[in-house]
């Protein structure tokens, strides 16, 4: 079982990607934690360290998958 | 069962995203066809019609998910 992180800022692009990924990823193979920066701003640095440059993003097996483009991390930080 | 298309040009970014998506998407929920433009250039127009602007891209439930950025469709067309 792999652990993954889906980073979102709650934007429309984020929400659509979240719905699809959570709906179709195999939950027997990967445990995805959804991290919403609006509620967990303290985890922005964790995401940036992992290589997240924009949201939505999925971090899985130490790779960052930016899925479409909702907002930059600068946008996230400047709220 | 949803039908999905993973469009790739065989680039490193494409290959990594392909491996991850094929490894973690739930094959009981989605049937993913891999379309490699190097072997199926005749399907470029199909992808563009679906909204694919770059590869790698996953088209699922009529939505396009550009996963990171390997190459633009112009790059793909110009070989």
Short mmCIF file of C-alpha atoms in Angstrom, two decimals:
data_model
loop_
_atom_site.label_atom_id
_atom_site.label_comp_id
_atom_site.label_asym_id
_atom_site.label_seq_id
_atom_site.Cartn_x
_atom_site.Cartn_y
_atom_site.Cartn_z
CA UNK A 1 0.00 0.00 0.00
CA UNK A 2 1.43 3.31 -1.07
CA UNK A 3 0.70 6.52 0.75
CA UNK A 4 -0.21 9.49 -1.42
CA UNK A 5 -1.14 13.10 -0.85
CA UNK A 6 -3.61 15.08 -2.91
CA UNK A 7 -3.02 18.79 -2.41
CA UNK A 8 -5.90 21.14 -3.15
CA UNK A 9 -6.92 24.72 -2.61
CA UNK A 10 -10.58 24.02 -3.19
CA UNK A 11 -10.67 25.65 -6.61
CA UNK A 12 -12.92 24.25 -9.33
CA UNK A 13 -10.02 22.61 -11.15
CA UNK A 14 -8.85 21.12 -7.86
CA UNK A 15 -12.27 19.80 -6.98
CA UNK A 16 -12.76 18.13 -10.32
CA UNK A 17 -9.37 16.44 -10.21
CA UNK A 18 -9.97 15.38 -6.62
CA UNK A 19 -13.30 13.80 -7.46
CA UNK A 20 -11.84 11.89 -10.39
CA UNK A 21 -8.69 10.73 -8.65
CA UNK A 22 -10.50 9.66 -5.51
CA UNK A 23 -13.09 7.91 -7.62
CA UNK A 24 -10.73 5.97 -9.83
CA UNK A 25 -7.51 5.34 -7.92
CA UNK A 26 -7.37 1.82 -6.56
CA UNK A 27 -7.85 2.16 -2.84
CA UNK A 28 -6.42 -1.31 -2.36
CA UNK A 29 -3.12 -0.04 -3.71
CA UNK A 30 -2.92 3.53 -2.54
CA UNK A 31 -4.08 5.42 0.52
CA UNK A 32 -4.66 9.02 -0.51
CA UNK A 33 -4.75 11.78 2.08
CA UNK A 34 -6.46 14.95 0.89
CA UNK A 35 -4.70 18.07 2.12
CA UNK A 36 -6.73 21.25 1.71
CA UNK A 37 -4.54 24.30 2.14
CA UNK A 38 -7.51 26.42 3.15
CA UNK A 39 -7.77 24.26 6.25
CA UNK A 40 -4.14 23.22 6.58
CA UNK A 41 -1.97 26.17 5.65
CA UNK A 42 0.71 24.74 7.92
CA UNK A 43 1.27 22.00 5.37
CA UNK A 44 2.23 24.31 2.52
CA UNK A 45 5.91 23.90 3.30
CA UNK A 46 5.60 20.10 3.28
CA UNK A 47 4.09 20.28 -0.20
CA UNK A 48 6.71 22.66 -1.49
CA UNK A 49 9.47 20.42 -0.13
CA UNK A 50 7.91 17.53 -2.04
CA UNK A 51 8.07 19.61 -5.22
CA UNK A 52 4.51 20.85 -5.51
CA UNK A 53 4.44 23.98 -7.66
CA UNK A 54 0.71 24.30 -8.27
CA UNK A 55 -2.55 22.74 -7.28
CA UNK A 56 -4.15 20.34 -7.76
CA UNK A 57 -1.23 17.98 -7.27
CA UNK A 58 -0.88 14.34 -6.37
CA UNK A 59 2.29 13.18 -4.65
CA UNK A 60 2.72 9.46 -5.05
CA UNK A 61 5.83 7.31 -4.74
CA UNK A 62 7.89 10.48 -4.21
CA UNK A 63 6.81 11.88 -7.56
CA UNK A 64 4.70 14.98 -8.00
CA UNK A 65 1.89 14.85 -10.53
CA UNK A 66 0.52 18.28 -11.29
CA UNK A 67 -2.92 17.58 -12.70
CA UNK A 68 -4.10 20.49 -14.80
CA UNK A 69 -3.59 23.91 -13.32
CA UNK A 70 -5.78 25.51 -10.72
CA UNK A 71 -3.50 27.87 -8.83
CA UNK A 72 0.18 28.40 -8.18
CA UNK A 73 1.68 27.90 -4.74
CA UNK A 74 2.23 31.67 -4.67
CA UNK A 75 -1.50 32.12 -5.17
CA UNK A 76 -2.09 29.64 -2.37
CA UNK A 77 0.26 31.45 -0.02
CA UNK A 78 -1.17 34.86 -0.84
CA UNK A 79 -4.62 33.51 -0.22
CA UNK B 1 -16.83 0.78 -16.23
CA UNK B 2 -15.52 4.01 -17.67
CA UNK B 3 -13.37 4.12 -20.77
CA UNK B 4 -10.30 6.33 -20.59
CA UNK B 5 -7.47 7.25 -22.90
CA UNK B 6 -3.91 7.90 -21.87
CA UNK B 7 -2.11 9.88 -24.55
CA UNK B 8 1.66 9.69 -24.65
CA UNK B 9 4.54 10.57 -26.91
CA UNK B 10 6.94 8.23 -25.16
CA UNK B 11 8.85 11.00 -23.43
CA UNK B 12 10.28 10.44 -19.95
CA UNK B 13 7.57 12.50 -18.29
CA UNK B 14 4.97 10.57 -20.27
CA UNK B 15 6.44 7.22 -19.35
CA UNK B 16 6.56 8.01 -15.66
CA UNK B 17 2.97 9.22 -15.58
CA UNK B 18 1.86 6.20 -17.61
CA UNK B 19 3.52 3.78 -15.22
CA UNK B 20 1.95 5.42 -12.20
CA UNK B 21 -1.53 5.81 -13.64
CA UNK B 22 -1.63 2.29 -15.02
CA UNK B 23 -0.32 1.00 -11.74
CA UNK B 24 -2.75 2.79 -9.46
CA UNK B 25 -5.97 3.38 -11.36
CA UNK B 26 -8.63 0.87 -10.40
CA UNK B 27 -8.98 -1.43 -13.36
CA UNK B 28 -12.33 -2.58 -12.06
CA UNK B 29 -13.62 0.95 -12.56
CA UNK B 30 -11.81 2.23 -15.60
CA UNK B 31 -10.50 0.68 -18.79
CA UNK B 32 -7.55 2.74 -19.95
CA UNK B 33 -6.38 2.58 -23.54
CA UNK B 34 -2.83 3.82 -24.04
CA UNK B 35 -2.45 5.82 -27.24
CA UNK B 36 1.15 6.39 -28.29
CA UNK B 37 1.35 9.09 -30.92
CA UNK B 38 4.63 7.71 -32.23
CA UNK B 39 2.72 4.64 -33.32
CA UNK B 40 -0.70 6.20 -33.84
CA UNK B 41 -0.21 9.62 -35.37
CA UNK B 42 -3.64 9.27 -36.95
CA UNK B 43 -5.16 9.70 -33.50
CA UNK B 44 -3.71 13.14 -32.86
CA UNK B 45 -6.87 14.82 -34.13
CA UNK B 46 -9.01 12.69 -31.83
CA UNK B 47 -6.96 13.83 -28.87
CA UNK B 48 -7.07 17.47 -29.90
CA UNK B 49 -10.83 17.28 -30.31
CA UNK B 50 -11.04 15.92 -26.77
CA UNK B 51 -9.07 18.94 -25.55
CA UNK B 52 -5.60 17.50 -25.17
CA UNK B 53 -3.04 20.30 -25.32
CA UNK B 54 0.03 18.47 -24.14
CA UNK B 55 1.21 15.02 -23.20
CA UNK B 56 1.00 13.08 -21.03
CA UNK B 57 -2.77 13.43 -20.75
CA UNK B 58 -5.52 11.26 -19.42
CA UNK B 59 -9.03 11.68 -20.84
CA UNK B 60 -11.60 10.27 -18.45
CA UNK B 61 -15.32 10.97 -18.22
CA UNK B 62 -14.96 13.56 -20.97
CA UNK B 63 -12.47 15.55 -18.94
CA UNK B 64 -8.85 16.07 -19.87
CA UNK B 65 -6.24 15.70 -17.17
CA UNK B 66 -2.88 17.03 -18.25
CA UNK B 67 -0.46 15.31 -15.90
CA UNK B 68 2.76 17.30 -15.67
CA UNK B 69 4.19 18.49 -18.95
CA UNK B 70 6.18 16.41 -21.36
CA UNK B 71 5.54 17.95 -24.76
CA UNK B 72 3.00 20.17 -26.46
CA UNK B 73 0.76 18.86 -29.20
CA UNK B 74 2.70 21.10 -31.60
CA UNK B 75 5.86 19.25 -30.55
CA UNK B 76 4.04 15.98 -31.14
CA UNK B 77 2.89 17.03 -34.61
CA UNK B 78 6.30 18.33 -35.62
CA UNK B 79 7.91 15.10 -34.51
#
